[in-house]
């Protein structure tokens, strides 16, 4: 039977020729969403709601939900059955390793990971239709940061951990977005596949995995081989909880890279909405956050931060993709693209000055939490995730 391919996707034949079975799974994944979560949000929960029922089940188990629907029981049968391959010690080690570099991780997630995702208007369409990232990019970024704070906490991805609960909530948010978009009648399935498909969920895992790690390495962060393996193990399990299929869920660095390559290969490129998103994210969140770290008067700090951020974005995603997103150019990119070895040396000197890794890690968690609390105040964010925001 002839494979069904979204009309606006490009290089489908090349994807199969170059990546064989993975390329076929990538194309098929454009039609695959998250049936268990979609079934829950499409079910009738009477006087309560799917969101409330999921929160009760997360806190007290599915049996605590009055008249729990079969869709909810099936979802939690999956969630409560932890795979045998999960190693929480490795997940905790990954959290420690990433949190020790929180300032750089936060920067690259905005300047590298999100921009890599923005290079594909099909993937960005659901986000554009919600309107929240262009209108409130800082608030949305704080929401992501709050989710990440709970994921990157020792024990956070255990069944009773905050990261697990937040990830399940994000899974339901995706299902609600999918339901709302399809109900609106504005989604062209023949052209774009399903909203938030498995293929683009896999790219999201790579955004937090290899794309972030590679950008951090550009800025001098040096993870050990064990830390890298543990980081990819962490994102494999996060992907499992958030609804990734075994067929496309990336497990290793090699899997992450292949997903990134397929994403770029089949992408039709960005739209004006994606460019608006990048501008809003940069001007309303990334530049102010970087400016906070610089000396001098506010106008000077903002001007310098803007030039540095644009240059970093070009270093991270390359000139061709930066041009497509209309990111201003600057010769500073040539300097920033070569500072990695120097920054790595500085980091090494710091490690020698403060050899107590456990103490350094404890302090990193405290600094991370102080920074998150400060951003919540600065951007007036009183909720944690969008499902708890005032309507």
XYZ file of C-alpha atoms in Angstrom:
391
model
C 0.000 0.000 0.000
C 1.265 3.442 -0.903
C 2.496 5.442 2.081
C 0.465 8.513 2.975
C 2.701 11.583 3.271
C 1.673 15.065 4.485
C 1.489 17.306 1.434
C 3.754 20.065 2.802
C 6.490 17.713 3.986
C 9.562 17.690 1.726
C 12.199 15.085 0.779
C 10.078 12.135 1.883
C 11.647 9.787 -0.669
C 15.128 10.905 0.327
C 14.304 10.325 3.999
C 13.493 6.679 3.240
C 16.493 6.185 0.961
C 18.884 7.708 3.471
C 17.438 6.336 6.729
C 15.627 3.170 5.542
C 13.303 1.811 8.245
C 13.765 4.858 10.499
C 12.788 7.125 7.611
C 9.616 5.092 7.073
C 8.788 5.239 10.782
C 9.381 8.996 10.730
C 6.898 9.483 7.891
C 4.346 7.159 9.491
C 4.822 9.019 12.766
C 3.380 12.168 11.203
C -0.049 10.455 11.416
C 0.402 9.095 14.938
C -0.538 11.173 17.969
C -1.026 9.858 21.527
C -4.111 7.603 21.603
C -4.189 6.967 25.394
C -4.006 10.659 26.323
C -6.304 11.662 23.461
C -8.883 9.143 24.687
C -8.813 10.697 28.161
C -9.361 14.286 27.015
C -12.125 13.172 24.669
C -13.929 11.237 27.393
C -16.847 12.519 29.492
C -15.893 12.970 33.140
C -19.267 14.298 34.244
C -19.124 17.104 36.820
C -15.323 17.018 36.981
C -12.797 17.228 34.107
C -10.079 15.125 32.546
C -7.459 17.474 34.017
C -8.846 17.148 37.548
C -9.203 13.379 37.247
C -5.590 13.023 36.128
C -4.388 15.145 39.051
C -6.230 12.946 41.538
C -4.862 9.799 39.902
C -1.332 11.207 40.001
C -1.594 12.041 43.687
C -3.574 9.112 45.048
C -3.841 6.507 42.289
C -6.531 5.913 39.719
C -8.766 4.075 42.206
C -9.136 7.359 44.106
C -10.971 8.888 41.127
C -14.748 8.522 41.557
C -16.217 6.517 38.693
C -12.869 6.509 36.864
C -13.383 6.132 33.132
C -11.795 3.210 31.303
C -9.666 5.638 29.276
C -8.145 6.956 32.502
C -7.540 3.448 33.836
C -5.779 2.446 30.612
C -3.559 5.530 30.692
C -2.512 4.913 34.290
C -2.070 1.195 33.738
C 0.636 2.276 31.287
C 2.075 4.996 33.532
C 2.145 2.836 36.661
C 3.898 -0.036 34.875
C 7.456 1.279 34.972
C 9.674 -0.302 32.273
C 12.331 -2.706 33.516
C 15.051 -0.686 31.791
C 14.498 2.429 33.925
C 17.397 3.184 36.293
C 16.581 6.033 38.685
C 20.146 6.306 39.937
C 21.215 7.129 36.394
C 18.333 9.585 36.032
C 19.385 11.322 39.256
C 23.000 11.439 38.065
C 21.812 13.078 34.835
C 19.836 15.667 36.797
C 22.903 16.485 38.905
C 25.126 16.841 35.850
C 22.724 19.176 34.059
C 21.846 21.277 37.100
C 25.534 21.947 37.773
C 25.426 23.922 34.501
C 21.995 25.525 34.916
C 22.843 29.026 33.562
C 24.245 27.605 30.327
C 21.485 25.003 30.032
C 18.848 27.722 30.312
C 20.561 29.785 27.657
C 20.967 27.004 25.111
C 17.406 25.742 25.522
C 16.214 29.163 24.381
C 18.927 30.086 21.916
C 19.547 26.665 20.351
C 16.830 24.099 21.094
C 13.733 26.229 20.579
C 15.222 27.866 17.496
C 16.016 24.493 15.972
C 12.386 23.545 16.421
C 11.251 26.874 14.953
C 12.740 26.017 11.569
C 9.680 23.945 10.576
C 6.320 25.655 10.159
C 4.355 22.382 10.395
C 5.809 21.623 13.815
C 5.281 25.211 14.925
C 1.705 25.447 13.689
C 0.004 24.140 16.877
C 2.021 26.570 18.978
C 1.182 29.412 16.605
C -2.504 28.569 16.743
C -2.520 28.810 20.553
C -0.915 32.252 20.269
C 0.748 31.977 23.668
C 4.392 31.932 22.668
C 4.273 35.044 20.519
C 2.041 36.968 22.917
C 3.657 35.752 26.162
C 7.015 34.124 25.409
C 8.505 34.858 28.821
C 5.545 33.314 30.646
C 5.665 30.244 28.422
C 9.415 29.954 28.987
C 8.946 30.122 32.757
C 6.331 27.364 32.494
C 8.837 25.176 30.640
C 11.458 26.072 33.232
C 9.110 25.051 36.044
C 8.488 21.684 34.392
C 12.234 21.252 33.910
C 12.917 22.183 37.537
C 10.780 19.253 38.679
C 12.217 16.832 36.104
C 15.812 17.771 36.954
C 15.497 16.991 40.653
C 16.739 13.870 42.397
C 13.783 11.485 42.529
C 11.780 13.785 40.290
C 10.964 11.087 37.726
C 9.904 8.443 40.226
C 6.191 7.626 40.258
C 5.588 9.933 43.222
C 7.997 12.601 41.994
C 7.117 16.080 40.849
C 8.837 15.644 37.487
C 6.728 12.582 36.719
C 3.504 14.419 37.599
C 4.478 17.518 35.624
C 5.381 15.398 32.599
C 2.014 13.622 32.675
C 0.312 17.011 32.924
C 2.266 18.211 29.879
C 1.122 15.080 28.066
C -2.503 15.978 28.804
C -1.904 19.597 27.767
C -0.668 18.344 24.393
C -3.809 16.211 24.062
C -6.033 19.178 24.909
C -4.229 21.334 22.341
C -4.640 18.589 19.767
C -8.353 18.303 20.543
C -8.912 22.058 20.376
C -7.083 22.463 17.088
C -8.974 19.633 15.418
C -12.291 20.989 16.715
C -11.512 24.453 15.340
C -11.585 23.221 11.743
C -8.435 25.172 10.805
C -6.095 22.178 10.743
C -5.227 20.813 7.285
C -4.459 17.182 8.063
C -3.685 16.243 4.460
C -0.983 18.915 4.389
C 0.419 18.619 7.918
C -0.417 15.210 9.377
C -1.842 15.203 12.916
C -1.150 18.028 15.388
C 1.816 17.286 17.658
C 2.668 13.937 16.011
C 5.067 11.300 17.253
C 7.758 12.504 14.859
C 7.816 15.991 16.316
C 7.528 14.680 19.865
C 10.766 12.830 19.132
C 12.364 16.095 18.027
C 11.294 17.679 21.314
C 13.237 14.995 23.179
C 16.250 15.805 21.018
C 15.824 19.515 21.780
C 16.307 18.799 25.470
C 18.842 16.061 24.748
C 21.499 16.228 22.063
C 20.725 19.722 20.726
C 21.121 21.195 24.210
C 24.176 19.064 25.017
C 25.927 20.007 21.776
C 25.286 23.717 22.363
C 26.520 23.426 25.950
C 29.701 21.811 24.673
C 30.157 24.754 22.313
C 30.156 26.969 25.410
C 32.773 24.902 27.195
C 30.761 22.354 29.160
C 32.436 18.955 29.189
C 30.326 16.008 30.297
C 31.905 12.631 30.996
C 30.880 9.651 28.889
C 28.913 8.299 31.844
C 27.104 11.597 32.336
C 26.176 11.703 28.659
C 24.814 8.157 28.754
C 22.782 9.033 31.839
C 21.436 12.215 30.240
C 20.135 10.261 27.254
C 18.675 7.676 29.645
C 16.818 10.457 31.442
C 15.270 11.775 28.243
C 14.376 8.277 27.106
C 12.247 7.854 30.217
C 10.769 11.356 30.006
C 9.798 10.487 26.434
C 8.156 7.282 27.621
C 6.083 9.103 30.238
C 5.107 11.911 27.879
C 3.748 9.446 25.321
C 6.562 8.650 22.916
C 6.197 5.397 21.003
C 8.906 2.763 21.226
C 9.232 2.950 17.444
C 10.390 6.578 17.391
C 11.440 7.388 20.953
C 15.190 8.200 20.847
C 17.372 6.228 23.256
C 20.983 7.089 22.467
C 22.934 10.060 21.184
C 22.929 8.451 17.749
C 19.121 8.237 17.832
C 18.849 11.898 18.808
C 21.094 12.965 15.935
C 19.122 10.884 13.433
C 15.857 12.468 14.609
C 17.372 15.944 14.224
C 18.561 15.128 10.716
C 15.177 13.763 9.654
C 13.439 16.800 11.089
C 15.606 19.192 9.086
C 15.577 17.030 5.953
C 11.778 16.868 5.733
C 11.069 20.384 6.999
C 9.403 22.813 4.570
C 11.105 25.672 6.427
C 9.781 28.364 8.754
C 6.791 30.643 8.280
C 6.327 34.274 9.248
C 4.665 32.997 12.436
C 7.857 31.129 13.337
C 9.913 34.277 12.707
C 7.557 36.285 14.911
C 7.975 33.657 17.613
C 11.782 33.830 17.426
C 11.722 37.635 17.592
C 9.326 37.646 20.550
C 11.308 34.964 22.404
C 14.574 36.805 21.827
C 13.417 40.333 22.629
C 11.047 39.597 25.482
C 12.936 36.827 27.263
C 16.405 35.838 26.078
C 17.853 39.347 25.754
C 16.486 40.599 29.110
C 17.740 37.470 30.875
C 21.228 37.838 29.400
C 21.237 41.578 30.122
C 20.618 40.794 33.793
C 24.053 39.165 33.895
C 25.954 42.084 32.346
C 27.424 45.236 33.926
C 26.637 48.805 32.883
C 23.534 50.885 32.294
C 20.308 49.273 31.124
C 20.488 50.548 27.498
C 24.085 49.381 27.109
C 23.399 46.001 28.695
C 20.409 45.452 26.416
C 22.320 46.425 23.271
C 25.238 44.157 24.123
C 22.948 41.301 25.141
C 21.019 41.545 21.874
C 24.189 41.346 19.767
C 25.577 38.467 21.829
C 22.293 36.553 21.685
C 21.905 36.919 17.924
C 25.509 35.767 17.494
C 24.997 32.759 19.753
C 21.852 31.798 17.870
C 23.830 31.792 14.633
C 26.589 29.714 16.201
C 24.086 27.163 17.483
C 21.847 26.677 14.436
C 24.097 27.833 11.567
C 23.873 30.730 9.153
C 21.472 29.092 6.682
C 18.799 28.375 9.287
C 19.430 31.714 11.009
C 18.928 33.513 7.689
C 15.642 31.664 7.193
C 14.494 32.891 10.603
C 15.706 36.453 9.858
C 18.143 36.515 12.773
C 20.522 39.515 12.397
C 24.137 38.679 11.596
C 27.228 39.842 13.461
C 30.961 39.116 13.186
C 30.871 38.372 16.908
C 29.660 34.883 15.956
C 33.195 34.032 14.825
C 34.519 34.804 18.302
C 31.757 33.068 20.218
C 32.034 29.992 18.024
C 35.610 29.504 19.185
C 35.425 30.204 22.918
C 34.565 26.623 23.870
C 38.119 25.428 24.669
C 38.839 28.550 26.748
C 35.599 28.227 28.698
C 36.285 24.524 29.193
C 39.645 25.464 30.736
C 37.940 27.977 33.031
C 35.445 25.308 34.088
C 38.279 22.880 34.776
C 40.058 25.428 36.963
C 36.834 25.930 38.908
C 36.515 22.174 39.414
C 40.057 22.046 40.793
C 39.359 24.971 43.131
C 36.150 23.373 44.405
C 36.722 19.589 44.294
C 33.786 18.725 46.575
C 31.359 17.691 43.820
C 28.530 16.876 46.222
C 28.698 20.323 47.801
C 28.917 21.982 44.392
C 25.840 20.055 43.256
C 23.807 21.015 46.330
C 24.678 24.648 45.770
C 23.742 24.384 42.071
C 20.254 23.178 42.983
C 19.810 26.106 45.367
C 21.035 28.619 42.792
C 18.699 27.084 40.182
C 15.699 27.375 42.484
C 16.513 30.977 43.415
C 16.774 31.865 39.721
C 13.433 30.206 38.926
C 11.722 31.962 41.819
C 13.158 35.286 40.655
C 11.836 34.771 37.110
C 8.395 33.876 38.414
C 8.338 37.238 40.206
C 9.857 39.221 37.336
C 7.389 37.878 34.778
C 4.447 37.715 37.205
C 3.853 34.003 36.797
C 1.658 32.728 39.640
C 0.841 29.288 38.176
C 3.146 26.379 37.344
C 1.813 24.985 34.045
C -0.749 26.382 31.652
C -3.390 23.926 32.864
C -3.337 25.838 36.170
C -3.298 29.339 34.653
C -6.198 31.732 35.156
C -8.435 31.639 32.095
